[in-house]
mmCIF file of C-alpha atoms in Angstrom:
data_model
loop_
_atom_site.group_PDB
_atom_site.id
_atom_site.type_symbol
_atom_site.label_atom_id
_atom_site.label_comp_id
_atom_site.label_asym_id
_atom_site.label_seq_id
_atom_site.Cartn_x
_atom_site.Cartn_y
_atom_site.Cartn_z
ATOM 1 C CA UNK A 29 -19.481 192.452 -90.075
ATOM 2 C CA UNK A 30 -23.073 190.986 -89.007
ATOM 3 C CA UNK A 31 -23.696 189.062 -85.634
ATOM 4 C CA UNK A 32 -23.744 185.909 -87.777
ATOM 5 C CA UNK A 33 -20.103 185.727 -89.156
ATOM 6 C CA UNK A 34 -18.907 187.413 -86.026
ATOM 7 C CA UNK A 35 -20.477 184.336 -84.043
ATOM 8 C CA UNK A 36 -19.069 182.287 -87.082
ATOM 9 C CA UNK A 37 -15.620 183.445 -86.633
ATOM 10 C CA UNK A 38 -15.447 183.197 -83.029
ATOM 11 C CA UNK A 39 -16.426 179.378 -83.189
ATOM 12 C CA UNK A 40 -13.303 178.866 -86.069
ATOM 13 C CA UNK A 41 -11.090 180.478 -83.607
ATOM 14 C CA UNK A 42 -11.962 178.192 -80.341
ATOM 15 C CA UNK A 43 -11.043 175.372 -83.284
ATOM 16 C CA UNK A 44 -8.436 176.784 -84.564
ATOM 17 C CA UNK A 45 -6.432 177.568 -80.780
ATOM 18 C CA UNK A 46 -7.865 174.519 -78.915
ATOM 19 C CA UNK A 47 -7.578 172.156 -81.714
ATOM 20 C CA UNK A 48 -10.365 169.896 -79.860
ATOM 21 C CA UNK A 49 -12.912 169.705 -83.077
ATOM 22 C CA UNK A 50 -10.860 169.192 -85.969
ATOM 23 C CA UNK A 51 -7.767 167.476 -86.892
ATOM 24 C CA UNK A 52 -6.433 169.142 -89.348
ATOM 25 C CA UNK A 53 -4.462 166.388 -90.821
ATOM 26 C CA UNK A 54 -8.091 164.743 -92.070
ATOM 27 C CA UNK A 55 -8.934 168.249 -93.763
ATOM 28 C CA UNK A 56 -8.493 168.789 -97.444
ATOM 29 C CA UNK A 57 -5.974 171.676 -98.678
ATOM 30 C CA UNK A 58 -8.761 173.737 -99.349
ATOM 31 C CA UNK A 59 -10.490 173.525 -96.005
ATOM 32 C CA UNK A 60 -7.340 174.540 -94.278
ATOM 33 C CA UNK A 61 -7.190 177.624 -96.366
ATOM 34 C CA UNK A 62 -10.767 178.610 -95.506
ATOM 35 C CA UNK A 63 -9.949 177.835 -92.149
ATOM 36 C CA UNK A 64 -6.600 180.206 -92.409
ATOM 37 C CA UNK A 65 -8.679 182.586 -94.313
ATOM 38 C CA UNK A 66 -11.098 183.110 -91.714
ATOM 39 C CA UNK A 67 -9.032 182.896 -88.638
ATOM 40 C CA UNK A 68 -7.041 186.313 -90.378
ATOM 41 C CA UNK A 69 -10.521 187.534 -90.975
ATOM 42 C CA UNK A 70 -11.187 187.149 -87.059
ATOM 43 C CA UNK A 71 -8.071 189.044 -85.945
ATOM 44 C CA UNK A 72 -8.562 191.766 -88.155
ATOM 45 C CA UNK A 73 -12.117 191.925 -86.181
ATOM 46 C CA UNK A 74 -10.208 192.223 -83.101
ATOM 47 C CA UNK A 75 -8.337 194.610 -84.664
ATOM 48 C CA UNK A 76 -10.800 196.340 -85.886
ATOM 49 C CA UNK A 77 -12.995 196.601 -82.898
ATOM 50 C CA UNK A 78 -9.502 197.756 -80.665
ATOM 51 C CA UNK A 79 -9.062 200.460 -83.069
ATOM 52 C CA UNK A 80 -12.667 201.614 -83.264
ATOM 53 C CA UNK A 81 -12.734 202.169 -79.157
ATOM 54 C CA UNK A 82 -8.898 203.837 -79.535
ATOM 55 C CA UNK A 83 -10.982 206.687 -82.120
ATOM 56 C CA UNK A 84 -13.791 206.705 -79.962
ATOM 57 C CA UNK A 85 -11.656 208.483 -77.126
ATOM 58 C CA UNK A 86 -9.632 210.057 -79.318
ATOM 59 C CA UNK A 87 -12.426 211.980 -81.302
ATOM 60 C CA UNK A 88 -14.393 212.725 -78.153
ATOM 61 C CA UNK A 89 -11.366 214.120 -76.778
ATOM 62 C CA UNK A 90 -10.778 216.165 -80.281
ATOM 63 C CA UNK A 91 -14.212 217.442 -79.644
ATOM 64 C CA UNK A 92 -14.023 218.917 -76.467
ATOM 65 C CA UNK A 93 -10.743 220.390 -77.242
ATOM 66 C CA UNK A 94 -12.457 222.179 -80.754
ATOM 67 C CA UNK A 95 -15.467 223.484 -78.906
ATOM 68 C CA UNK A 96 -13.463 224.647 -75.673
ATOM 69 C CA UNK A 97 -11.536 226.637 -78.458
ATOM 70 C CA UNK A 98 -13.745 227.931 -80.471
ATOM 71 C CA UNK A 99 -16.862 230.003 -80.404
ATOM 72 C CA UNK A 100 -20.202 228.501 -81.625
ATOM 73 C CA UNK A 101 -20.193 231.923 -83.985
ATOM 74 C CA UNK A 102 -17.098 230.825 -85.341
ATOM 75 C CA UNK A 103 -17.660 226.454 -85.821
ATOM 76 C CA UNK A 104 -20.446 224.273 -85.125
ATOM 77 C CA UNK A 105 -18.789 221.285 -83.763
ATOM 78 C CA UNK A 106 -20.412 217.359 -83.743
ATOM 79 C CA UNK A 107 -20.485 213.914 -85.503
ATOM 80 C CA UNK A 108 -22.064 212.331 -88.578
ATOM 81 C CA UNK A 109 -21.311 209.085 -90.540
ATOM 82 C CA UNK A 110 -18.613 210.586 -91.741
ATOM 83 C CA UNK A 111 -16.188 211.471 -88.376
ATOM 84 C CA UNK A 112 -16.074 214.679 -86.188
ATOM 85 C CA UNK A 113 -16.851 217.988 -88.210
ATOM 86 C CA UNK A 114 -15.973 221.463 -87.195
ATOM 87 C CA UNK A 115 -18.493 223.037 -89.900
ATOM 88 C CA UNK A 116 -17.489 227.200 -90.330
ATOM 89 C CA UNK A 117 -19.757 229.294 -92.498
ATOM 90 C CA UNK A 118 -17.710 230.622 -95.530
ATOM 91 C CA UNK A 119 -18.548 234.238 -94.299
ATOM 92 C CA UNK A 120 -15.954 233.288 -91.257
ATOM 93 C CA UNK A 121 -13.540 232.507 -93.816
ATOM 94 C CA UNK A 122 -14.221 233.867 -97.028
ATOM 95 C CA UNK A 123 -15.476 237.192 -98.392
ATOM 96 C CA UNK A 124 -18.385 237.121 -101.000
ATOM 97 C CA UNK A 125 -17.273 235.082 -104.183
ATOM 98 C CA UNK A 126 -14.393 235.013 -103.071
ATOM 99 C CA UNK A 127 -11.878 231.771 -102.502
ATOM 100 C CA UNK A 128 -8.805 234.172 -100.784
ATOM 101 C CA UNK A 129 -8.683 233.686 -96.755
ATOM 102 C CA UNK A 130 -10.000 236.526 -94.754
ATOM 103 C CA UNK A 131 -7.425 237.834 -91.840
ATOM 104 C CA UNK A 132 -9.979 236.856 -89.646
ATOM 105 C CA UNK A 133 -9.756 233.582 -90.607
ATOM 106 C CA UNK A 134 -6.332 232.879 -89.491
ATOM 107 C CA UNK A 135 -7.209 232.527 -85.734
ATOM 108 C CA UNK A 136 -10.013 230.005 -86.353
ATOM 109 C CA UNK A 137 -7.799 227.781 -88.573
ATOM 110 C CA UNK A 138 -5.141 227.676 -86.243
ATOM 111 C CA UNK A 139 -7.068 226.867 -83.280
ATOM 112 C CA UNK A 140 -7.840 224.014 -85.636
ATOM 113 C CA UNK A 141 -4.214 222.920 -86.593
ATOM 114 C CA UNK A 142 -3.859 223.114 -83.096
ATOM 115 C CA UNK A 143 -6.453 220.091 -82.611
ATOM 116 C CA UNK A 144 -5.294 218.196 -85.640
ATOM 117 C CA UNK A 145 -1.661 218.193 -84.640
ATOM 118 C CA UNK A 146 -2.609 216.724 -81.238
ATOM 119 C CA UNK A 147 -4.055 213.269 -83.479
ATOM 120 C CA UNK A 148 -1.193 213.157 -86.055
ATOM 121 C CA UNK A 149 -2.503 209.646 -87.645
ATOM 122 C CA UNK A 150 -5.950 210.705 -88.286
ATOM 123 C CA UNK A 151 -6.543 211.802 -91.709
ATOM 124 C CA UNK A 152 -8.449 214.586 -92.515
ATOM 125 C CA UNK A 153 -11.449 215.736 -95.362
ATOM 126 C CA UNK A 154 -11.822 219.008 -95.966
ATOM 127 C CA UNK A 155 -15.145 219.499 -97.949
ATOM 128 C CA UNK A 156 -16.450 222.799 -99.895
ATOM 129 C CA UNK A 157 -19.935 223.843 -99.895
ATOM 130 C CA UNK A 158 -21.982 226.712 -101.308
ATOM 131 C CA UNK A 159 -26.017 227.396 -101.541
ATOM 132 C CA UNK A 160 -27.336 226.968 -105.296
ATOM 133 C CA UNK A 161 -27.360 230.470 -106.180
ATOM 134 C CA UNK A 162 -26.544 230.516 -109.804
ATOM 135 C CA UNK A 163 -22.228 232.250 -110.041
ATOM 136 C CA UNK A 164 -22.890 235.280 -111.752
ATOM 137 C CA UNK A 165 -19.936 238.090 -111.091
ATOM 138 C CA UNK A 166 -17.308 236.535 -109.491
ATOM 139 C CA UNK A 167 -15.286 235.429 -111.937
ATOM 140 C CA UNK A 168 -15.736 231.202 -111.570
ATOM 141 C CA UNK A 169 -17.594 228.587 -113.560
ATOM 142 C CA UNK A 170 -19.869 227.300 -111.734
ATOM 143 C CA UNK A 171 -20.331 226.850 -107.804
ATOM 144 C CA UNK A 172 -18.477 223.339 -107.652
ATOM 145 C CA UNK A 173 -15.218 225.068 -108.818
ATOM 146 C CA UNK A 174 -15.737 228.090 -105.968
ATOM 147 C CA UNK A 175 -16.335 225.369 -103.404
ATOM 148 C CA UNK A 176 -12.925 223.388 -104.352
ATOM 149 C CA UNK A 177 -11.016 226.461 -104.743
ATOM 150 C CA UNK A 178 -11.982 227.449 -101.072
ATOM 151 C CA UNK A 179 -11.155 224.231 -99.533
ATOM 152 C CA UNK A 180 -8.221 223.977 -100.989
ATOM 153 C CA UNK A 181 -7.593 227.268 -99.753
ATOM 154 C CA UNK A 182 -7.936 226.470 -96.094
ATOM 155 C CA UNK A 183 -5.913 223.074 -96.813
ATOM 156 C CA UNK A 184 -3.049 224.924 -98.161
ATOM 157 C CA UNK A 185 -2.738 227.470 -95.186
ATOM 158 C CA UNK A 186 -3.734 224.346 -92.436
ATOM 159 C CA UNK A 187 -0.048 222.625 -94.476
ATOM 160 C CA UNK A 188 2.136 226.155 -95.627
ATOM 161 C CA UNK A 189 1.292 228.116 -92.500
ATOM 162 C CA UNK A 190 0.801 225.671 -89.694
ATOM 163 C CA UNK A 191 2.707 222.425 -90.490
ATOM 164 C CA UNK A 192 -0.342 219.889 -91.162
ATOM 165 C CA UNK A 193 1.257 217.128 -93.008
ATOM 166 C CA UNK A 194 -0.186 217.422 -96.478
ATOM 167 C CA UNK A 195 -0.393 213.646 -96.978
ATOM 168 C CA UNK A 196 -2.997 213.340 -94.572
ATOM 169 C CA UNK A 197 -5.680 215.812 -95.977
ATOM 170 C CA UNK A 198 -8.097 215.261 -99.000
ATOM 171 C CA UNK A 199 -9.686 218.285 -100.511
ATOM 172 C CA UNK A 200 -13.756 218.041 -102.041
ATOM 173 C CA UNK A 201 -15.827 220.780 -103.649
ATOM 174 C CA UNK A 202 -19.326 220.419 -103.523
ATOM 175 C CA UNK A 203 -20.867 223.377 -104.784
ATOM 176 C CA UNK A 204 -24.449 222.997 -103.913
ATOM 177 C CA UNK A 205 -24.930 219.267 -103.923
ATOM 178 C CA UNK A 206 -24.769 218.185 -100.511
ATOM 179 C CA UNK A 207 -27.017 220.991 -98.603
ATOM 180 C CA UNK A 208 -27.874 221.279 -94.662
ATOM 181 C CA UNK A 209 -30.827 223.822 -95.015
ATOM 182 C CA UNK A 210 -33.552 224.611 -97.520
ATOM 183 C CA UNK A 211 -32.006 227.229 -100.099
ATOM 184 C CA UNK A 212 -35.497 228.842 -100.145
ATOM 185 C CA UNK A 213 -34.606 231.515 -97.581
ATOM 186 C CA UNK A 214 -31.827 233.669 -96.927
ATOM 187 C CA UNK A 215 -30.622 231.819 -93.520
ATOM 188 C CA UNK A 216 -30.511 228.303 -94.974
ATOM 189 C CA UNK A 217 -28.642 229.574 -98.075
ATOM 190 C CA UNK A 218 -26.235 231.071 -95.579
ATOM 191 C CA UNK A 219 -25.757 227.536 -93.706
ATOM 192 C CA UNK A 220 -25.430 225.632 -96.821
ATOM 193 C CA UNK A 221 -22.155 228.174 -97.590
ATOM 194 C CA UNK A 222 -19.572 226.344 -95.472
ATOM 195 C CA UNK A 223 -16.287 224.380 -95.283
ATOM 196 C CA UNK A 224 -16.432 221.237 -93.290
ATOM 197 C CA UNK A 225 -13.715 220.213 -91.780
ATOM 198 C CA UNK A 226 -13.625 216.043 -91.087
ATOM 199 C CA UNK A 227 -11.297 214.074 -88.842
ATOM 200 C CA UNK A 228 -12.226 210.972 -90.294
ATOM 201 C CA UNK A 229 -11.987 207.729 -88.941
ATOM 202 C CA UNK A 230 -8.890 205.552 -89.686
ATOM 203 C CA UNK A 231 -10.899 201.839 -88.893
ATOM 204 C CA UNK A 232 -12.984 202.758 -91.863
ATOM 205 C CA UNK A 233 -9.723 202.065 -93.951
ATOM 206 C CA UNK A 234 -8.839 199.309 -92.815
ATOM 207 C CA UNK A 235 -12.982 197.524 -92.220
ATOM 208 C CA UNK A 236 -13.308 198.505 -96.008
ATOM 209 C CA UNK A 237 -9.363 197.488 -97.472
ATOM 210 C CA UNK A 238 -6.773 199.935 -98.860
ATOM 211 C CA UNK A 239 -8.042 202.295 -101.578
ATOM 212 C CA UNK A 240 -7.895 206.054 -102.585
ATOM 213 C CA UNK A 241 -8.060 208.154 -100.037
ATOM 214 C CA UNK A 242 -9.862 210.390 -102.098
ATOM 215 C CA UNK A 243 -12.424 208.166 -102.408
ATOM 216 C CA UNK A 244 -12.668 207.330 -98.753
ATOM 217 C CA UNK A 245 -16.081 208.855 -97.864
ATOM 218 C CA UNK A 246 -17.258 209.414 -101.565
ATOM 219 C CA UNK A 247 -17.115 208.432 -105.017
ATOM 220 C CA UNK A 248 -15.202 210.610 -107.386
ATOM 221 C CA UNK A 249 -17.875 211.309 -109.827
ATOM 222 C CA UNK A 250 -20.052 212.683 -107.314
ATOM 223 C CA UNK A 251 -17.987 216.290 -107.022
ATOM 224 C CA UNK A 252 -14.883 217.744 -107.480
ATOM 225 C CA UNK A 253 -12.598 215.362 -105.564
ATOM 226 C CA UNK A 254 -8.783 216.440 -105.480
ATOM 227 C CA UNK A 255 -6.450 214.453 -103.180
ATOM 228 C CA UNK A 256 -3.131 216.926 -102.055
#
């Protein structure tokens, strides 16, 4: 909402509760609605803006409590348009071409639960990522499918093994669409190979109106999107 229509609102509102401006028996039918109209839009501003400062704590405080827990070799912890992101490298989880969870894995992830059971109504992305190395032995069609078949993987253990509601989570894959370092060399392609992990913001639901959650940070059509 821009400065304008917030200024806008806050002027129908000192109408609306004072009643000093307009007399709403003189006003047509339709200019009551608008008026009606815009005083909801108002309090779902103030709605809005409580629940935006409510996340703010609560995702700084999700923060800390991810990067007291784990090492910086094990997540890279911060914040992007998108929410808070643990971001692992798929070598934590994953062996090479592979979508099956390492043992090692285990103890990262449920440090994680850990964190995500502490915020129960935030819901969560989990996003699959890979470099653009073409798939050539490992048995899957293309990188996009390997990148979905991992996330899903650490979305099924996060809701079998550790009691993370399933409703809350929506799985992505990727592949090597969305990366964070130049594939040219051998340590960016090793970045770009991740899972992200988002605790994403519930005020974006309601500032944008009920919809999919799958398509809650991203259109479908731009990678393999499967809500649980």
């Amino acid at each position: 909402m821009n400065r304008r229509m917030g200024a806008a609102l806050a002027a129908i509102a000192l109408v609306i509760t004072t009643g000093c401006a307009v007399n709403l028996a003189k006003r047509s039918p339709w200019d009551i609605q608008q008026l009606s109209q815009l005083s909801d839009q108002l309090e779902q501003f103030k709605t809005l803006a409580q629940l935006k400062a409510e996340e703010a704590d609560q995702l700084r405080a999700a923060k800390a409590l991810l990067e007291q827990r784990l090492s910086s070799s094990e997540a890279s912890v911060g914040y992007d348009e998108r929410g808070l992101v643990a971001r692992m490298l798929d070598q934590v989880l994953f062996d090479s071409g592979k979508a099956s969870l390492r043992r090692g894995a285990f103890t990262v992830l449920d440090t994680v639960a850990q964190v995500l059971q502490q915020f129960p109504e935030q819901h969560i992305g989990i996003e699959g990522h890979t470099d653009n190395q073409p798939i050539r032995h490992s048995g899957w069609v293309d990188n996009k499918a390997l990148s979905l078949a991992r996330a899903n993987a650490v979305a099924d253990y996060l809701v079998e093994k550790r009691g993370v509601s399933r409703g809350r989570i929506t799985v992505s894959g990727y592949g090597e669409e969305r990366p964070i370092a130049s594939n040219d060399a051998a340590d960016g392609r090793q970045r770009n190979r991740r899972v992200e992990i988002v605790i994403l913001p519930r005020s974006s639901q309601l500032r944008d109106g009920p919809r999919p959650r799958s398509n809650l940070l991203i259109p479908e059509e731009e990678g393999c999107v499967e809500p649980l």
